[in-house]
Backbone as a printed PyTorch tensor [residue, N CA C, xyz], in Angstrom:
tensor([[[ 25.0970,  -8.0650,   5.3570],
         [ 24.2580,  -7.9450,   4.2400],
         [ 22.7600,  -8.0510,   4.7030]],

        [[ 21.9490,  -7.4160,   3.9700],
         [ 20.4500,  -7.4650,   4.4130],
         [ 19.5870,  -7.3260,   3.0990]],

        [[ 18.4340,  -7.7820,   3.1850],
         [ 17.4060,  -7.5560,   2.2450],
         [ 16.2110,  -6.9490,   2.9130]],

        [[ 15.7370,  -5.8780,   2.4120],
         [ 14.6020,  -5.2160,   3.0090],
         [ 13.4690,  -5.2290,   1.9680]],

        [[ 12.3000,  -5.6610,   2.4590],
         [ 11.1040,  -5.7310,   1.6530],
         [ 10.0800,  -4.8390,   2.3170]],

        [[  9.6090,  -3.8170,   1.4810],
         [  8.5250,  -2.9060,   1.9310],
         [  7.2020,  -3.5020,   1.5020]],

        [[  6.3930,  -3.8020,   2.4300],
         [  5.0670,  -4.4070,   2.0370],
         [  4.0830,  -3.2860,   1.8270]],

        [[  3.3360,  -3.4440,   0.7630],
         [  2.3150,  -2.4270,   0.3830],
         [  0.9960,  -2.6310,   1.0820]],

        [[  0.1410,  -1.6190,   0.8630],
         [ -1.1920,  -1.5720,   1.5270],
         [ -2.0320,  -2.8800,   1.2340]],

        [[ -1.9300,  -3.3680,   0.0160],
         [ -2.8660,  -4.4560,  -0.2740],
         [ -2.4440,  -5.7420,   0.4870]],

        [[ -1.1390,  -5.9580,   0.6630],
         [ -0.7630,  -7.1390,   1.3770],
         [ -1.2490,  -6.9650,   2.8690]],

        [[ -1.2380,  -5.7140,   3.4030],
         [ -1.7970,  -5.6160,   4.8330],
         [ -3.2570,  -5.9580,   4.7030]],

        [[ -4.0820,  -5.5750,   3.7600],
         [ -5.4820,  -5.9540,   3.6850],
         [ -5.5880,  -7.4970,   3.6110]],

        [[ -4.8850,  -8.1230,   2.7050],
         [ -5.0080,  -9.5630,   2.4840],
         [ -4.4990, -10.3360,   3.7260]],

        [[ -3.5810,  -9.8070,   4.4860],
         [ -3.1300, -10.5810,   5.6780],
         [ -3.8440, -10.0350,   6.9630]],

        [[ -4.7770,  -9.1910,   6.8310],
         [ -5.6720,  -8.7170,   7.9500],
         [ -4.6910,  -8.0900,   9.0100]],

        [[ -3.7130,  -7.3860,   8.5570],
         [ -2.8800,  -6.6720,   9.4450],
         [ -1.6030,  -7.4700,   9.9480]],

        [[ -1.4730,  -8.7080,   9.5500],
         [ -0.3460,  -9.5380,   9.9480],
         [  0.9420,  -8.9470,   9.4330]],

        [[  0.9630,  -8.5220,   8.2020],
         [  2.0450,  -7.7570,   7.6560],
         [  1.6620,  -6.2700,   7.4990]],

        [[  2.3840,  -5.4150,   8.0390],
         [  2.0030,  -3.9770,   8.0740],
         [  2.7020,  -3.2050,   6.8800]],

        [[  1.8550,  -2.3850,   6.2940],
         [  2.3670,  -1.4190,   5.2580],
         [  2.8290,  -0.2280,   5.9840]],

        [[  4.0460,   0.2760,   5.6680],
         [  4.5760,   1.4470,   6.3340],
         [  4.9400,   2.4810,   5.3220]],

        [[  4.9490,   3.7380,   5.7600],
         [  5.4350,   4.8010,   4.9560],
         [  6.8930,   4.6420,   4.9000]],

        [[  7.4970,   4.8090,   3.7440],
         [  8.9150,   4.6640,   3.6210],
         [  9.4470,   5.6140,   2.5820]],

        [[ 10.7580,   5.7700,   2.7210],
         [ 11.4720,   6.5910,   1.7020],
         [ 12.9950,   6.1660,   1.7270]],

        [[ 13.6380,   6.4150,   0.6440],
         [ 15.0090,   6.0630,   0.5010],
         [ 15.8110,   7.3080,   0.8850]],

        [[ 16.7790,   7.0960,   1.8540],
         [ 17.6730,   8.1430,   2.2840],
         [ 19.0780,   7.5730,   2.1080]],

        [[ 19.9220,   8.2830,   1.4090],
         [ 21.3010,   7.8660,   1.2050],
         [ 22.1200,   8.9190,   1.9330]],

        [[ 22.7130,   8.4710,   3.0050],
         [ 23.4790,   9.3200,   3.9160],
         [ 24.9610,   9.5200,   3.3530]],

        [[ 25.5140,  10.6860,   3.4550],
         [ 26.8980,  10.8920,   2.9970],
         [ 27.8840,   9.9410,   3.5220]],

        [[ 27.7320,   9.5560,   4.7910],
         [ 28.7070,   8.6810,   5.3950],
         [ 28.5590,   7.2870,   4.8300]],

        [[ 27.6080,   6.9990,   4.0520],
         [ 27.4360,   5.6170,   3.4460],
         [ 27.8810,   5.5880,   2.0000]],

        [[ 28.5480,   6.6660,   1.5930],
         [ 28.9880,   6.8800,   0.1790],
         [ 29.9430,   5.7900,  -0.3340]],

        [[ 30.6140,   5.1570,   0.6540],
         [ 31.6040,   4.0810,   0.2590],
         [ 30.9690,   2.7200,   0.1020]],

        [[ 29.6580,   2.6680,   0.4700],
         [ 28.9830,   1.3750,   0.4850],
         [ 28.1190,   1.1860,  -0.7650]],

        [[ 28.2100,   0.1580,  -1.5070],
         [ 27.3430,  -0.0600,  -2.6620],
         [ 25.8440,  -0.3270,  -2.1870]],

        [[ 25.0250,   0.2100,  -2.9370],
         [ 23.5580,  -0.0670,  -2.6460],
         [ 22.8470,  -0.3550,  -3.9450]],

        [[ 22.1150,  -1.4620,  -3.9250],
         [ 21.3770,  -1.8940,  -5.0630],
         [ 19.8600,  -1.9150,  -4.7560]],

        [[ 19.1490,  -1.4730,  -5.6780],
         [ 17.6660,  -1.4180,  -5.4480],
         [ 16.8870,  -2.0570,  -6.6430]],

        [[ 16.0010,  -2.9020,  -6.4540],
         [ 15.1740,  -3.4400,  -7.4240],
         [ 13.7220,  -3.3040,  -7.1490]],

        [[ 13.1760,  -2.0530,  -7.4550],
         [ 11.7620,  -1.8660,  -7.2020],
         [ 10.8850,  -2.7280,  -8.0920]],

        [[  9.8560,  -3.3430,  -7.5000],
         [  8.9580,  -4.1540,  -8.3090],
         [  7.5170,  -3.8270,  -7.7650]],

        [[  6.7070,  -3.2490,  -8.6180],
         [  5.3340,  -2.8470,  -8.2720],
         [  4.4220,  -3.6800,  -9.1130]],

        [[  3.3170,  -4.1790,  -8.4490],
         [  2.2700,  -4.8980,  -9.1770],
         [  0.9240,  -4.4020,  -8.6790]],

        [[ -0.0810,  -4.6170,  -9.5430],
         [ -1.4100,  -4.2240,  -9.1210],
         [ -2.3670,  -5.2620,  -9.6460]],

        [[ -3.2060,  -5.7640,  -8.8000],
         [ -4.1870,  -6.8780,  -9.1940],
         [ -5.2730,  -6.2940, -10.1500]],

        [[ -6.0260,  -7.0820, -10.6730],
         [ -7.2010,  -6.6970, -11.4940],
         [ -8.1340,  -5.7370, -10.6050]],

        [[ -8.5940,  -4.7290, -11.2650],
         [ -9.4250,  -3.6480, -10.5300],
         [-10.4630,  -4.2170,  -9.5930]],

        [[-11.0910,  -5.3270, -10.0450],
         [-12.2020,  -5.8570,  -9.2720],
         [-11.8500,  -6.8200,  -8.1510]],

        [[-10.5720,  -7.0320,  -8.0050],
         [-10.0110,  -7.9330,  -6.9090],
         [-10.3590,  -7.3610,  -5.5930]],

        [[-10.9550,  -8.1220,  -4.7150],
         [-11.3890,  -7.6350,  -3.3700],
         [-10.3010,  -7.6980,  -2.4220]],

        [[-10.0530,  -6.6540,  -1.5880],
         [ -9.0150,  -6.5870,  -0.6610],
         [ -9.5430,  -7.0960,   0.6780]],

        [[ -9.7290,  -8.3870,   0.7850],
         [-10.2300,  -9.0360,   1.9560],
         [ -9.2690, -10.0610,   2.4220]],

        [[ -9.1420, -10.3050,   3.7480],
         [ -8.2260, -11.2820,   4.2780],
         [ -8.3400, -12.6190,   3.5210]],

        [[ -7.1980, -13.2410,   3.1800],
         [ -7.2000, -14.4920,   2.5140],
         [ -7.3800, -15.5810,   3.5190]],

        [[ -8.0280, -16.6490,   2.9960],
         [ -8.2790, -17.8040,   3.9600],
         [ -6.9840, -18.4410,   4.2520]],

        [[ -6.5740, -18.5740,   5.5140],
         [ -5.2820, -19.1700,   5.9080],
         [ -5.3780, -19.5070,   7.3930]],

        [[ -4.5270, -20.4800,   7.7070],
         [ -4.3870, -20.7970,   9.1370],
         [ -3.4940, -19.8360,   9.8260]],

        [[ -2.7310, -19.0110,   9.0300],
         [ -1.7460, -18.0200,   9.6120],
         [ -2.3750, -16.6880,   9.7270]],

        [[ -3.1460, -16.2830,   8.6870],
         [ -3.8840, -14.9750,   8.6690],
         [ -4.9650, -14.9020,   9.6310]],

        [[ -5.0270, -13.8930,  10.4890],
         [ -6.2100, -13.8210,  11.4290],
         [ -7.5370, -13.6910,  10.6380]],

        [[ -8.5280, -14.2210,  11.0770],
         [ -9.8410, -14.1260,  10.4220],
         [-10.3640, -12.6280,  10.5190]],

        [[-11.1610, -12.3100,   9.5400],
         [-11.7140, -10.9330,   9.4800],
         [-12.7100, -10.7780,  10.6420]],

        [[-12.8140,  -9.5590,  11.2110],
         [-13.7220,  -9.2780,  12.1740],
         [-14.9360,  -8.6160,  11.4940]],

        [[-16.1090,  -8.4750,  12.1240],
         [-17.2220,  -7.8060,  11.5060],
         [-16.8670,  -6.3990,  10.9380]],

        [[-16.0570,  -5.6770,  11.7840],
         [-15.7240,  -4.3100,  11.3770],
         [-14.9790,  -4.3480,  10.0390]],

        [[-13.9590,  -5.2810,   9.8700],
         [-13.1910,  -5.3520,   8.6280],
         [-14.0380,  -5.7860,   7.4550]],

        [[-14.9490,  -6.6940,   7.7090],
         [-15.8180,  -7.1180,   6.6220],
         [-16.6330,  -6.0190,   6.0030]],

        [[-17.0550,  -5.0500,   6.8700],
         [-17.8410,  -3.8680,   6.3440],
         [-17.0180,  -2.9810,   5.4290]],

        [[-15.7030,  -3.0650,   5.5520],
         [-14.8720,  -2.0660,   4.8780],
         [-14.1030,  -2.7970,   3.7130]],

        [[-14.5660,  -3.8820,   3.2000],
         [-13.9130,  -4.5800,   2.0360],
         [-14.1060,  -3.6880,   0.7660]],

        [[-12.9420,  -3.3110,   0.2290],
         [-13.0220,  -2.5830,  -0.9990],
         [-12.2760,  -3.2850,  -2.1530]],

        [[-12.4120,  -2.8430,  -3.3430],
         [-11.7310,  -3.4310,  -4.4610],
         [-10.3680,  -2.7860,  -4.6460]],

        [[ -9.5130,  -3.4410,  -5.3890],
         [ -8.1570,  -2.8970,  -5.6730],
         [ -8.2990,  -1.4870,  -6.3930]],

        [[ -9.2190,  -1.3880,  -7.2790],
         [ -9.4640,  -0.1490,  -8.0000],
         [ -9.8280,   0.9690,  -7.0430]],

        [[-10.7520,   0.7220,  -6.0820],
         [-11.2190,   1.6640,  -5.1170],
         [-10.0250,   2.0890,  -4.2240]],

        [[ -9.2020,   1.1690,  -3.7940],
         [ -8.0860,   1.4870,  -3.0140],
         [ -7.0700,   2.3470,  -3.7910]],

        [[ -6.7770,   1.9830,  -4.9410],
         [ -5.8080,   2.7760,  -5.8240],
         [ -6.3660,   4.1820,  -6.0320]],

        [[ -7.6760,   4.3110,  -6.3290],
         [ -8.3390,   5.6300,  -6.5540],
         [ -8.1680,   6.4830,  -5.2410]],

        [[ -8.4230,   5.9150,  -4.1050],
         [ -8.3460,   6.7000,  -2.8140],
         [ -6.9310,   7.1130,  -2.5470]],

        [[ -5.9250,   6.2150,  -2.8760],
         [ -4.5110,   6.6030,  -2.6620],
         [ -4.1360,   7.7210,  -3.6570]],

        [[ -4.5950,   7.6780,  -4.8580],
         [ -4.2420,   8.7320,  -5.8470],
         [ -4.9880,  10.0400,  -5.5020]],

        [[ -6.1460,  10.0010,  -4.9910],
         [ -6.8530,  11.1230,  -4.7490],
         [ -6.4820,  11.8820,  -3.4130]],

        [[ -5.8510,  11.0620,  -2.5090],
         [ -5.5650,  11.6030,  -1.1240],
         [ -4.7700,  12.8460,  -1.0600]],

        [[ -3.8100,  13.1810,  -1.9750],
         [ -3.0570,  14.3570,  -1.7830],
         [ -3.7990,  15.5860,  -2.3050]],

        [[ -5.0140,  15.4270,  -2.9180],
         [ -5.5990,  16.5460,  -3.5810],
         [ -6.8740,  16.9240,  -2.9480]],

        [[ -7.2800,  18.1110,  -2.9930],
         [ -8.6130,  18.5980,  -2.5590],
         [ -9.3760,  19.0630,  -3.8470]],

        [[-10.6040,  18.6330,  -3.9040],
         [-11.4510,  18.9430,  -5.1090],
         [-12.4800,  19.9060,  -4.6410]],

        [[-12.7610,  20.9040,  -5.3540],
         [-13.7770,  21.8910,  -5.0690],
         [-14.7560,  21.9620,  -6.2840]],

        [[-15.9170,  22.0810,  -5.8570],
         [-17.0380,  22.2830,  -6.9110],
         [-17.2020,  23.6660,  -7.2620]],

        [[-16.8050,  24.1630,  -8.4610],
         [-16.8440,  25.6330,  -8.7420],
         [-18.3460,  26.0280,  -8.7730]],

        [[-18.5150,  27.2780,  -8.2980],
         [-19.8750,  27.8380,  -8.2860],
         [-20.0860,  28.7510,  -9.5660]],

        [[-21.1770,  28.4770, -10.1350],
         [-21.4330,  29.3250, -11.2760],
         [-22.4780,  30.4140, -10.9790]],

        [[-22.2470,  31.6210, -11.3910],
         [-23.1640,  32.7130, -11.1300],
         [-24.3440,  32.8340, -12.1150]]])
């Protein structure tokens, strides 16, 4: 038996890379058809103005100057993730 936890991007920001966010997908192979599989997805989002900066902790590595320059809010991060698959063009008017 196993429990798998996929860590999201925001946890990676808050732990300064201690926990890594990975691309993932669910694949159900035909040879596993006889095995029960249960999934309980749980998604949360902090307040939009929440800063995605490393949390003060003796376990989490401290932020470097480079990381401090790149602190964004939860809203900015979500917007970037939602916009990433799309290309926007500015229409030209004659």
